[in-house]
mmCIF file of C-alpha atoms and ligand atoms in Angstrom:
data_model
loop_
_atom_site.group_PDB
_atom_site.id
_atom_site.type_symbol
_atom_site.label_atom_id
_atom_site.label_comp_id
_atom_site.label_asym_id
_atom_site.label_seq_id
_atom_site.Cartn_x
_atom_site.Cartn_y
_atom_site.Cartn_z
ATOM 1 C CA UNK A 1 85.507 82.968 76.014
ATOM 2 C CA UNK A 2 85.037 85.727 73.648
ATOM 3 C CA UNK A 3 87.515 88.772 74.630
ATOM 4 C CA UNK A 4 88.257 90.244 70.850
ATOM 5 C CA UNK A 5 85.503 92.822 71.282
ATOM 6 C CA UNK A 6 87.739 94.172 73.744
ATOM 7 C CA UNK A 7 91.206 94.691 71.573
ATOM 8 C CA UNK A 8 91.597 98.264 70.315
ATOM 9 C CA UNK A 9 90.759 98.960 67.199
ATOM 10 C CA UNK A 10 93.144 101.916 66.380
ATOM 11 C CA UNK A 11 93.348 105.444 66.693
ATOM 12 C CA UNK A 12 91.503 107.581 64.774
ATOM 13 C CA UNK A 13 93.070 111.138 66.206
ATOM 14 C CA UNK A 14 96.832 112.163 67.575
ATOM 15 C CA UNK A 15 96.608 112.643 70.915
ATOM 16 C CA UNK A 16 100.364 113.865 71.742
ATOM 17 C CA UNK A 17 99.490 114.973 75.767
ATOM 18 C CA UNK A 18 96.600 114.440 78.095
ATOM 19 C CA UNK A 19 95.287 114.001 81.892
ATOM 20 C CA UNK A 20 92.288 112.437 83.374
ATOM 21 C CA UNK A 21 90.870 112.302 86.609
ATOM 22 C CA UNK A 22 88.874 109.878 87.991
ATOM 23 C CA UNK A 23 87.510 109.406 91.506
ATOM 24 C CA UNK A 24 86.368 105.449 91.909
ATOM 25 C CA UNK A 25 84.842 104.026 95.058
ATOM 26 C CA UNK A 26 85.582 100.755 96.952
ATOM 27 C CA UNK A 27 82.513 97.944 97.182
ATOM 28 C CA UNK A 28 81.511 95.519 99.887
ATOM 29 C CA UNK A 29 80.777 91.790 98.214
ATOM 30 C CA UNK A 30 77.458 90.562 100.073
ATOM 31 C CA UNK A 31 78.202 87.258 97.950
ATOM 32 C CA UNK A 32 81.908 86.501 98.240
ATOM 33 C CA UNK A 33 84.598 86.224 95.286
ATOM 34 C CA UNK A 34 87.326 83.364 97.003
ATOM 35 C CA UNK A 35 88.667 81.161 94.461
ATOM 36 C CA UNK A 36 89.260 82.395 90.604
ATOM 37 C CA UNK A 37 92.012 80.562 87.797
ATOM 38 C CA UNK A 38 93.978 81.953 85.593
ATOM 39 C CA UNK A 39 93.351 84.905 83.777
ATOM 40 C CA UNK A 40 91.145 86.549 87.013
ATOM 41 C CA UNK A 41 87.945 84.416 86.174
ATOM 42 C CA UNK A 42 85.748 83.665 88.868
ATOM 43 C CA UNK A 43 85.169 80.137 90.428
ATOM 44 C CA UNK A 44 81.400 81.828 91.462
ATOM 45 C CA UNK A 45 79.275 84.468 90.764
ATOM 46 C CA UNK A 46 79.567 87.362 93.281
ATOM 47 C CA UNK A 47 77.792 90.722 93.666
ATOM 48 C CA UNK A 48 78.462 93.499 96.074
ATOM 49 C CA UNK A 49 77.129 97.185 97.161
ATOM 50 C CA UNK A 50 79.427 99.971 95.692
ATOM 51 C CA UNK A 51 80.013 102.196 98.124
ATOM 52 C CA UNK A 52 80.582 106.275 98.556
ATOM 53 C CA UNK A 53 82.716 107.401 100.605
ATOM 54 C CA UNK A 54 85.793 105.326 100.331
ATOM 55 C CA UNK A 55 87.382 105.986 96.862
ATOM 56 C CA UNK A 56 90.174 106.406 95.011
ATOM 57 C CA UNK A 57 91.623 109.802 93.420
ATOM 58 C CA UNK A 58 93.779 109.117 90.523
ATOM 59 C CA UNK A 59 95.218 111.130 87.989
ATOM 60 C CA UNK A 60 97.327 110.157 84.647
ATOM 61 C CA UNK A 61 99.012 112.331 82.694
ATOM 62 C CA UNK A 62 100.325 110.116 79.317
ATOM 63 C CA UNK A 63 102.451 111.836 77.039
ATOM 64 C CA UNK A 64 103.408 110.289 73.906
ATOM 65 C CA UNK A 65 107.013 108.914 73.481
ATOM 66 C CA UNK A 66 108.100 106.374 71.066
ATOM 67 C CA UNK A 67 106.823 103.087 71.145
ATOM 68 C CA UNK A 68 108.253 101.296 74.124
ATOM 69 C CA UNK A 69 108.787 97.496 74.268
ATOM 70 C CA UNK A 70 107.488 97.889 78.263
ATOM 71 C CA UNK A 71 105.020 100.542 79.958
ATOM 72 C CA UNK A 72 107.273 103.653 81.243
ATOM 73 C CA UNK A 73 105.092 104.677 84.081
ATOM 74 C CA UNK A 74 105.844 106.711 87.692
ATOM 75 C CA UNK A 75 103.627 106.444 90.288
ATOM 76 C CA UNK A 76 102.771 108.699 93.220
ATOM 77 C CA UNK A 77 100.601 108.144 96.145
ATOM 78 C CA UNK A 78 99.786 110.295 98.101
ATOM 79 C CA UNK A 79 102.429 113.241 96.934
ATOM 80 C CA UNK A 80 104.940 110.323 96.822
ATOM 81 C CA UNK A 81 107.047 108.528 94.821
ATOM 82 C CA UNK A 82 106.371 104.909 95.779
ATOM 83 C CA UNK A 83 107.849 102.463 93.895
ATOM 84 C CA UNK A 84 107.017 99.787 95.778
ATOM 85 C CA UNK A 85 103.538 99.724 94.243
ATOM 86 C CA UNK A 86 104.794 99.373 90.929
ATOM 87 C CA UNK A 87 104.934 95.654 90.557
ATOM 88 C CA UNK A 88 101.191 95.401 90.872
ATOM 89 C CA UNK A 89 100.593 98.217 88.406
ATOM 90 C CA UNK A 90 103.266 96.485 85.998
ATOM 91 C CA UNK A 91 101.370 92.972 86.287
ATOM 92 C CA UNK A 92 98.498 94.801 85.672
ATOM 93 C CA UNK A 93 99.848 96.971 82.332
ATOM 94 C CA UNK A 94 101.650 93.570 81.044
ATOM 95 C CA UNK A 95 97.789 91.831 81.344
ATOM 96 C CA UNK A 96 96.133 94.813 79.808
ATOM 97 C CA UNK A 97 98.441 94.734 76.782
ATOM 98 C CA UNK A 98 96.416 92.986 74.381
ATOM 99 C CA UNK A 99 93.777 95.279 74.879
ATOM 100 C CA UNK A 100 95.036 98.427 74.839
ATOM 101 C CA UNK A 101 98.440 98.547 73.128
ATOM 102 C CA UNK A 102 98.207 102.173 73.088
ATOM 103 C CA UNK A 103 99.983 102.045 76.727
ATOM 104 C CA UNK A 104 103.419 101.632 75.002
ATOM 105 C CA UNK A 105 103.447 104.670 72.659
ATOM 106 C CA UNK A 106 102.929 106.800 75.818
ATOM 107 C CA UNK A 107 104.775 107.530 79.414
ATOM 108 C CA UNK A 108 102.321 107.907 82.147
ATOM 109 C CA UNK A 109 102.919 109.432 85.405
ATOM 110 C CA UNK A 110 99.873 108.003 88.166
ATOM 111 C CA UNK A 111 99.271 110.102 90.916
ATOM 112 C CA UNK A 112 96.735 108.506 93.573
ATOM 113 C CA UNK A 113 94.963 109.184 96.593
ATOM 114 C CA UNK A 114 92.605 107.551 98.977
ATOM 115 C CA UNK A 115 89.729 109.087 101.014
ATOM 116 C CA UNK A 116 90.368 106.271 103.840
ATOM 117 C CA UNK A 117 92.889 106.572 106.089
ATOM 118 C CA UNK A 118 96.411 105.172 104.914
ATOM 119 C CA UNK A 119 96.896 101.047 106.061
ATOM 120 C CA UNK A 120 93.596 100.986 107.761
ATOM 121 C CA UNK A 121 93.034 97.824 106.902
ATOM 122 C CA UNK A 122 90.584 98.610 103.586
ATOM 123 C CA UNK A 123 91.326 96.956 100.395
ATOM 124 C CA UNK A 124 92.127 99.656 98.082
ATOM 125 C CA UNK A 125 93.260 97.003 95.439
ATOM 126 C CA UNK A 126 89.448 97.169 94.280
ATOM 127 C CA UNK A 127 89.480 101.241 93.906
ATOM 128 C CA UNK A 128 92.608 101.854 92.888
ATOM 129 C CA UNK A 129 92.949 99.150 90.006
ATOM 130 C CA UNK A 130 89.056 100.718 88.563
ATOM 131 C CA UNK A 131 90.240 104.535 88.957
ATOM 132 C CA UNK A 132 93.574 103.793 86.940
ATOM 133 C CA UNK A 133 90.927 101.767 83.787
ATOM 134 C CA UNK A 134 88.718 104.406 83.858
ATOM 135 C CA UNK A 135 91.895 106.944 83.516
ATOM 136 C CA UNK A 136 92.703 104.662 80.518
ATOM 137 C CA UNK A 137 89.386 103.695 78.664
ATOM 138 C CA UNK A 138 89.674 107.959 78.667
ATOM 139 C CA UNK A 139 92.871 107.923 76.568
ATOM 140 C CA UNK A 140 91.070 105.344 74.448
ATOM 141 C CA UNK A 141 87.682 107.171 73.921
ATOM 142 C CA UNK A 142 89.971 110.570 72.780
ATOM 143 C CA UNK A 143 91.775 108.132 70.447
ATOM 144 C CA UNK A 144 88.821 106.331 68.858
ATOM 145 C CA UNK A 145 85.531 108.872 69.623
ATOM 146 C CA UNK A 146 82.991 105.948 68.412
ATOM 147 C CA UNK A 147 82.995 104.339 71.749
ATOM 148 C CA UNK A 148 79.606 104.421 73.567
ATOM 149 C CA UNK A 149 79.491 104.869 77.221
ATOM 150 C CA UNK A 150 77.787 101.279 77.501
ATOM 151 C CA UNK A 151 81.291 100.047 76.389
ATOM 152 C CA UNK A 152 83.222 102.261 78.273
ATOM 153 C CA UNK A 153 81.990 101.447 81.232
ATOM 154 C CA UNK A 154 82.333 97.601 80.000
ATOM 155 C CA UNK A 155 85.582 97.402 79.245
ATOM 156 C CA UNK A 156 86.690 99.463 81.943
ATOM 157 C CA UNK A 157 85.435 96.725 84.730
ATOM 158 C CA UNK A 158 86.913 94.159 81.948
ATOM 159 C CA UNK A 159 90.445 95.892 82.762
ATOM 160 C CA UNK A 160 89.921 96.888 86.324
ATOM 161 C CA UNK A 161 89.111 93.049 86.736
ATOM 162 C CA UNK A 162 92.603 91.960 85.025
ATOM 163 C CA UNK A 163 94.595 94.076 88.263
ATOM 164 C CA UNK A 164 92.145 92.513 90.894
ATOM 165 C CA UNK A 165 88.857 90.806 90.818
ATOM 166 C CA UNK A 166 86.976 92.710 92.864
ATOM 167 C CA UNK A 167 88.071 96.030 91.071
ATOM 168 C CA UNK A 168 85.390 94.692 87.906
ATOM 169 C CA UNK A 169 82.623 95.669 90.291
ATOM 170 C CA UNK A 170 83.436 99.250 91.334
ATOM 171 C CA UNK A 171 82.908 101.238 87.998
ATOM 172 C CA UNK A 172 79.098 100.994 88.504
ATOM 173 C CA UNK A 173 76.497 101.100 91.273
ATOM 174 C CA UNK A 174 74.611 100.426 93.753
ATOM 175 C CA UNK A 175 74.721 96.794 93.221
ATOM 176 C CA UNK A 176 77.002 94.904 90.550
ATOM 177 C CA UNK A 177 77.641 91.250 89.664
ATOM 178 C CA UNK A 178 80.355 89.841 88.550
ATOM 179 C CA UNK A 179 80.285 86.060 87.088
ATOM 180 C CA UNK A 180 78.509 84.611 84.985
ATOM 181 C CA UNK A 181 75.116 83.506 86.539
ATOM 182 C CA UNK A 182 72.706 81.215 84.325
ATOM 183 C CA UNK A 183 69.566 83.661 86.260
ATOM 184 C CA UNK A 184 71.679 87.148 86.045
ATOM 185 C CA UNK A 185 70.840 88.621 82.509
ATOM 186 C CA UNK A 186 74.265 89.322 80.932
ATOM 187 C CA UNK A 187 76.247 88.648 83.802
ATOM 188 C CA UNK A 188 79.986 87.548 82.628
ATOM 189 C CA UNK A 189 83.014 86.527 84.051
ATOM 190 C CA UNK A 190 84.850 88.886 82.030
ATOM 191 C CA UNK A 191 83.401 92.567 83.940
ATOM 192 C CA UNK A 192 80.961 93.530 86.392
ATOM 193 C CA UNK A 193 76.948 93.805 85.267
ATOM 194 C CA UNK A 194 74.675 96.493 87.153
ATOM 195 C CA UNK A 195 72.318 94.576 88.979
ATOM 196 C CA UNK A 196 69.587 95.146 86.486
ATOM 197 C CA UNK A 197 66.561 93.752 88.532
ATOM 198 C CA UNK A 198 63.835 96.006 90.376
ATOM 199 C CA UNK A 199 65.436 96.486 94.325
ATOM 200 C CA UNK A 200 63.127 96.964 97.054
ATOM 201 C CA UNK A 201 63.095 100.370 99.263
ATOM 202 C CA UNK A 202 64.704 98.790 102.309
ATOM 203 C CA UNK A 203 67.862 98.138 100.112
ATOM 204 C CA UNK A 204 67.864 101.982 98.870
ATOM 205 C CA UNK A 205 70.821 103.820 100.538
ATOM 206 C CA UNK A 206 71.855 101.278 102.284
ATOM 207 C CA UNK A 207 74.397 101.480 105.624
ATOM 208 C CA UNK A 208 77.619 100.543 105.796
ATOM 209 C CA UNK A 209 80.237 101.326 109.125
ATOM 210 C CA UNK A 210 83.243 100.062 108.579
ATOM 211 C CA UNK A 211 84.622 98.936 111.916
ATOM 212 C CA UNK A 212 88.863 99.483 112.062
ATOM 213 C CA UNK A 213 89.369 96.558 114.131
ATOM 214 C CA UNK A 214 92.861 96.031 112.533
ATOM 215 C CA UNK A 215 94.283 98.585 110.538
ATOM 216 C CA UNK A 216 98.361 96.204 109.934
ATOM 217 C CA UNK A 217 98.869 95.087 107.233
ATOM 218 C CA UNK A 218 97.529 91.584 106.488
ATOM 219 C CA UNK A 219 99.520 88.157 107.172
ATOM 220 C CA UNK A 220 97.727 86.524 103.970
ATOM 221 C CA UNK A 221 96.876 88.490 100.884
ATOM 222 C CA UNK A 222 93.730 88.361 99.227
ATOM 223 C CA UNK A 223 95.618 86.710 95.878
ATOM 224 C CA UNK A 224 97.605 83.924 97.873
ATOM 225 C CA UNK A 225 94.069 82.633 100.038
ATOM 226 C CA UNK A 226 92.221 82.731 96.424
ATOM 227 C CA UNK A 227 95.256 80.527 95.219
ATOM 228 C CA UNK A 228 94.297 77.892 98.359
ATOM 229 C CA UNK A 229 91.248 77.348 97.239
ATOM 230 C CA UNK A 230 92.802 74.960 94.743
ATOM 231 C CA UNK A 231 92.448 71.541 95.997
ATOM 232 C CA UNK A 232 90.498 72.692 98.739
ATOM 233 C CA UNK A 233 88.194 70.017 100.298
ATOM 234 C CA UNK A 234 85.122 72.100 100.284
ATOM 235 C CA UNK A 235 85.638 74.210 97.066
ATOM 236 C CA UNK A 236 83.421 72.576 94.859
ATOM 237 C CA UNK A 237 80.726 72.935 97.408
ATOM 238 C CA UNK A 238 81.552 76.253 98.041
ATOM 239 C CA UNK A 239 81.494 77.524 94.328
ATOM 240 C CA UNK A 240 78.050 75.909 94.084
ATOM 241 C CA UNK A 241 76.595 77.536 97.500
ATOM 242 C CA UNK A 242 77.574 80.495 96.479
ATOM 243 C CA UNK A 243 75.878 80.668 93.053
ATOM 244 C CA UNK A 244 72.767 79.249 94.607
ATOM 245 C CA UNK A 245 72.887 82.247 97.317
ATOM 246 C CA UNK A 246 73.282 84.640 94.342
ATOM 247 C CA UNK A 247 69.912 83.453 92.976
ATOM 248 C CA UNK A 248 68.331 83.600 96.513
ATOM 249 C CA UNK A 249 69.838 86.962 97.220
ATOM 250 C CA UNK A 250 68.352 88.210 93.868
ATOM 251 C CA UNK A 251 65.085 87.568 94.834
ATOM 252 C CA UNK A 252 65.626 88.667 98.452
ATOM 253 C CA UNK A 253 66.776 92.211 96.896
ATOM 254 C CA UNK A 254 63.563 92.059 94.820
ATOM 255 C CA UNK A 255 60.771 91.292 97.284
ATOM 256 C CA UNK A 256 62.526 93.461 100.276
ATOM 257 C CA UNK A 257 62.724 90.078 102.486
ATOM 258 C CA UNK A 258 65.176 91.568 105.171
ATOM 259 C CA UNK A 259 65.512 88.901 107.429
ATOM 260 C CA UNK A 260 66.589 86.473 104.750
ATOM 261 C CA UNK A 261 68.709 89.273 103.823
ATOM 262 C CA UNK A 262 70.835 88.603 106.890
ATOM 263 C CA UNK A 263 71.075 85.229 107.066
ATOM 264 C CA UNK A 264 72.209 84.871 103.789
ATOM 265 C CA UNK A 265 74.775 88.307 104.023
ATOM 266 C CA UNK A 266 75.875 86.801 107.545
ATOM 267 C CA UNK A 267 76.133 83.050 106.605
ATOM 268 C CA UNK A 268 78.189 84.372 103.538
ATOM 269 C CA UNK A 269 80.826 86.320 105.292
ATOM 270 C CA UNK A 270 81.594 83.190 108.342
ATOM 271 C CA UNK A 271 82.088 81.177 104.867
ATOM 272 C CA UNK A 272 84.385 83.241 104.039
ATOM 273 C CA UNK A 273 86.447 82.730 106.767
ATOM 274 C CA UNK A 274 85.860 79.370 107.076
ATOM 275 C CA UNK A 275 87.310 78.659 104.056
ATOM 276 C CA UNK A 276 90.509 80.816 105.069
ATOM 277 C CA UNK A 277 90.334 78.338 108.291
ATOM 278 C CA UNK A 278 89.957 74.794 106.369
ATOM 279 C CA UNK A 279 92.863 75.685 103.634
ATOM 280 C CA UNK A 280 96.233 74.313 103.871
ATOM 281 C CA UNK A 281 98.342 76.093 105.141
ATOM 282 C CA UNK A 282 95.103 77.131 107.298
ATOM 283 C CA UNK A 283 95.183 80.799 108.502
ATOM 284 C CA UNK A 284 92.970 83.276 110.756
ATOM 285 C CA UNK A 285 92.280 87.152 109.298
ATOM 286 C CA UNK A 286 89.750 87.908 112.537
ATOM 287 C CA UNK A 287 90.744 89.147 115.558
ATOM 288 C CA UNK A 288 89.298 88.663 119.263
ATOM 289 C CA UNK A 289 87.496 92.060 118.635
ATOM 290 C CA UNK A 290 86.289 91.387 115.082
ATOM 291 C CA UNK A 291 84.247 88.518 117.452
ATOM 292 C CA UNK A 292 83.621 90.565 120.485
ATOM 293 C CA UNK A 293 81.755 92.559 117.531
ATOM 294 C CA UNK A 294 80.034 89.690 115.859
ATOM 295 C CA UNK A 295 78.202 89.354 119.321
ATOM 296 C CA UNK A 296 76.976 92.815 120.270
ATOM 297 C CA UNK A 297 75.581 93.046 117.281
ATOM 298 C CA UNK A 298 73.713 89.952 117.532
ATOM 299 C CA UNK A 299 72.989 90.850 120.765
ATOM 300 C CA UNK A 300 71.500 94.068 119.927
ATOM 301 C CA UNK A 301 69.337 92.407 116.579
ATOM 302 C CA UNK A 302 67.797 90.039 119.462
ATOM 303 C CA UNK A 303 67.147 92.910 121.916
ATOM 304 C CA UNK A 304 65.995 96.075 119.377
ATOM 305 C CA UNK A 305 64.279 94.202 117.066
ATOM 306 C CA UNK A 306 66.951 95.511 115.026
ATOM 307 C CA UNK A 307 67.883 94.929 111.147
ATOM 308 C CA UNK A 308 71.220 95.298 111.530
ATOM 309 C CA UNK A 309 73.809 93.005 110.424
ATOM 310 C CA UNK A 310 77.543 92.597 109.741
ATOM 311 C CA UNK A 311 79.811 90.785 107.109
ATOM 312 C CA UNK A 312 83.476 90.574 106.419
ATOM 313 C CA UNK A 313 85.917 91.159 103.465
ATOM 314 C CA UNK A 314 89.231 89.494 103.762
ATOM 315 C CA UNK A 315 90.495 90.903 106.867
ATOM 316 C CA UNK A 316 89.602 91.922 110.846
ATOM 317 C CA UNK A 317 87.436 94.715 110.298
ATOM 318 C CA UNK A 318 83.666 94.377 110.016
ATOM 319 C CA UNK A 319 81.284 95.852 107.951
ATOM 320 C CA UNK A 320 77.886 96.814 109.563
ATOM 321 C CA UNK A 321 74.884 96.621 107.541
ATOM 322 C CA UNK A 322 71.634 98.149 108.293
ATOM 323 C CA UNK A 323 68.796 100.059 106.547
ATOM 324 C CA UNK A 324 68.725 104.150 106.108
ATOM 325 C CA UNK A 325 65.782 104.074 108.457
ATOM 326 C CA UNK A 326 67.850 102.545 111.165
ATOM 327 C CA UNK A 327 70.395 104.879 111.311
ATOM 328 C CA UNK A 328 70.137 107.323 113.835
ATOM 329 C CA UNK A 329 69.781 104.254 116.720
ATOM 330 C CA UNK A 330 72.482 102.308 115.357
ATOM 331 C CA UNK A 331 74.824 105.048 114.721
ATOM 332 C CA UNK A 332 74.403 105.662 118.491
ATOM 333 C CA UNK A 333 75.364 102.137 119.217
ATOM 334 C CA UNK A 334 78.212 102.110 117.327
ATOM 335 C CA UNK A 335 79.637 104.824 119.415
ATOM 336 C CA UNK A 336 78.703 103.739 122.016
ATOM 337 C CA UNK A 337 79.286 100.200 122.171
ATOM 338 C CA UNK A 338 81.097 99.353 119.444
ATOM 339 C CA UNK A 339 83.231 101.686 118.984
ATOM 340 C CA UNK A 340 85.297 100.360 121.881
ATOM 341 C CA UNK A 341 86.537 97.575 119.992
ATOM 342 C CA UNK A 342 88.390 99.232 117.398
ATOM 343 C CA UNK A 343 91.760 100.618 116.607
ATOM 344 C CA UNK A 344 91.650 104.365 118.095
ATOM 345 C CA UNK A 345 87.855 103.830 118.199
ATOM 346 C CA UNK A 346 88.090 104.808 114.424
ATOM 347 C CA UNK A 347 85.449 103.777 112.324
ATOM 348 C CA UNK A 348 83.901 104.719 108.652
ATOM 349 C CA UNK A 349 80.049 105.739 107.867
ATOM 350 C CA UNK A 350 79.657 104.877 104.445
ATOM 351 C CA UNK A 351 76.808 104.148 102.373
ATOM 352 C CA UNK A 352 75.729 103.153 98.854
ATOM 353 C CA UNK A 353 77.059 104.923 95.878
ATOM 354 C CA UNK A 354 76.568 105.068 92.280
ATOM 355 C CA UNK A 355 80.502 104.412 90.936
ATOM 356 C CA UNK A 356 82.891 106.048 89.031
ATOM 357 C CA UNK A 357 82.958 109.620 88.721
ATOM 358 C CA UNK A 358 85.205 112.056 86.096
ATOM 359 C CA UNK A 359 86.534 114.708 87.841
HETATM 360 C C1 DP6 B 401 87.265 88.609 100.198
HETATM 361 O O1 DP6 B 401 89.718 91.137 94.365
HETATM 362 O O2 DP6 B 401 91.267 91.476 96.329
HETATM 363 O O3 DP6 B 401 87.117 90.775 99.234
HETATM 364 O O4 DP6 B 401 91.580 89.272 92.305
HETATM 365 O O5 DP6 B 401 93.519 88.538 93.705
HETATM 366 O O6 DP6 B 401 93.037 90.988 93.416
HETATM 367 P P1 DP6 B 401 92.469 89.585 93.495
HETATM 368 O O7 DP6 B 401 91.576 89.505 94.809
HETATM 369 P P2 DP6 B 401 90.553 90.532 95.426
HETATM 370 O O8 DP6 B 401 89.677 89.524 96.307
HETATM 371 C C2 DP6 B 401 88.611 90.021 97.072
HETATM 372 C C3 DP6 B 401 88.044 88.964 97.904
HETATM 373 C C4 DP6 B 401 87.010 89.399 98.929
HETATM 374 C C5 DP6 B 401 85.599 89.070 98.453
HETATM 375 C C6 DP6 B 401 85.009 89.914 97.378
HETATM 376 O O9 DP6 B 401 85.310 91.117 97.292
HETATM 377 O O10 DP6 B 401 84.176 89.364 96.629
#
């Protein structure tokens, strides 16, 4: 695995103070990431919608010191001082080094936001760990002013994926892929690939509600059920399914087969969880109502003639999926009757974005 085109190459200005701002969003995997090894490589191809709404707000502000022997960061979300997020960020700095070992000549204070409500349940591992590379690769570009956007935005998802897997596919939009995939033109375990392929209309703007079935904290993090899926009895079969389902979803997002759409988004998700329920120790992340929810909607498909369809990150909450043409009706029946079923009735309309934005 070739990862020297990502080392810096050196400075070529001074930079003594600077801030960036970046706004990054979250993404919804239609083909699921469960099972990587060490350093954050993939057992399977994945590839997910970036969405719009739910981002990230982070700003840096690096001021040089003198060369440190480990990052000197602070970090502040939300307006405060939280150092109990610091671990992940130093993980993340101490994988980076390599890459960017202009990190230790400067202290950096973080300051982050989200635009989703605080512990609702939505991974902000994925936005939060792409907002604080992009923050960086723009330290890097004022350093060395050769770098093309193409690489920016390369080695950007190549960091973002070093603090958390899924964070590699939320720099770009509306649909990236991340691992390599023998029919996905430059796809890579190392960063997340724009989709590159013509998408049919029905997969333009595409829906997402985000259901707050659960908004605690999870019993099983996203890092220890990827670690179960070593010497799990169906992993093998599972790493090939979904590779095969990234091939048949790249055609399905080509010739605007809907219906195949959902099977395959729907069948993807309850794998998911079905791994999380055949590992050992075996857990559960649904809830009664994440079910209760799974049915309406089914019901509803079978009843309107409907294209709507659900799927599930690692957690209770679901993620309804339907067509911009559908939205008015289904909007309605989300308030209506599925709003019911979550925490405070809250729930998110989101849709397809187009990633990062400087700010
Ligand atoms: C179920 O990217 O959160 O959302 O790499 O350990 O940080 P780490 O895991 P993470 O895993 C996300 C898993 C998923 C499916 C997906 O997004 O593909």
């Amino acid at each position: 695995m070739n990862t020297s085109e990502f080392v810096f190459k050196g400075s070529k200005k001074n930079i003594e103070t600077a801030t960036y701002t970046w706004q990054t969003p979250s993404n919804i995997a239609l083909v699921k990431y469960w099972g990587k090894s060490e350093p954050q490589i993939p057992k399977n191809a994945s590839i997910s919608f970036t969405l719009n709404n739910c981002h990230t707000t982070t700003k840096i502000n690096f001021t040089k010191v003198e060369k440190q022997t480990t990052p000197l960061f602070d970090l502040f979300f939300e307006g405060k001082k939280k150092d109990e997020f610091k671990p992940k960020i130093a993980k993340f700095l101490d994988r980076i080094k390599e890459y960017c070992p202009y990190i230790f000549d400067y202290k950096m204070t973080i300051y982050s936001e989200n635009s989703f409500p605080h512990s609702s349940g939505i991974a902000s591992s994925a936005s939060g760990l792409s907002a604080i590379a992009m923050c960086l690769m723009s330290l890097e570009k004022e350093l060395n002013p050769d770098i093309n956007p193409a690489f920016f935005n390369k080695k950007a998802s190549f960091l973002a994926r070093l603090g958390s897997g899924s964070a590699s596919r939320s720099i770009e939009g509306p649909l990236v892929v991340w691992g390599e995939h023998p029919n996905i033109k430059e796809s890579s375990d190392l960063y997340g690939v724009p989709f590159s392929y013509e998408v049919a209309d029905i997969f333009k703007n595409y829906q997402d509600t985000i259901l707050l079935v659960d908004k605690g904290e999870k019993q099983v993090s996203s890092t220890v059920g990827h670690n179960l899926m070593h010497n799990h009895p169906y992993a093998e079969n599972r790493f090939k399914q979904a590779n095969d389902n990234l091939e048949k979803l790249s055609k399905i997002l080509q010739s605007g087969d809907i219906k195949n759409f959902i099977n395959l988004v729907e069948s993807e998700a309850l794998t998911l969880h079905a791994m999380m329920l055949t590992s050992n120790p075996y857990f559960i992340l649904m809830k009664p109502n994440t079910l209760q929810i799974i049915n309406e909607i089914w019901n509803y498909r079978a009843t309107n003639n409907s294209n709507i369809c659900f799927t599930l990150d690692a957690g209770a909450n679901v993620h309804v999926l339907y067509p911009h043409n559908e939205k008015e009706a289904i909007n309605q029946f989300i308030e209506t009757k599925l709003s019911v079923y979550c925490q405070k009735n809250q729930y998110i309309c989101d849709e397809t974005g187009s990633g990062a934005k400087a700010l």
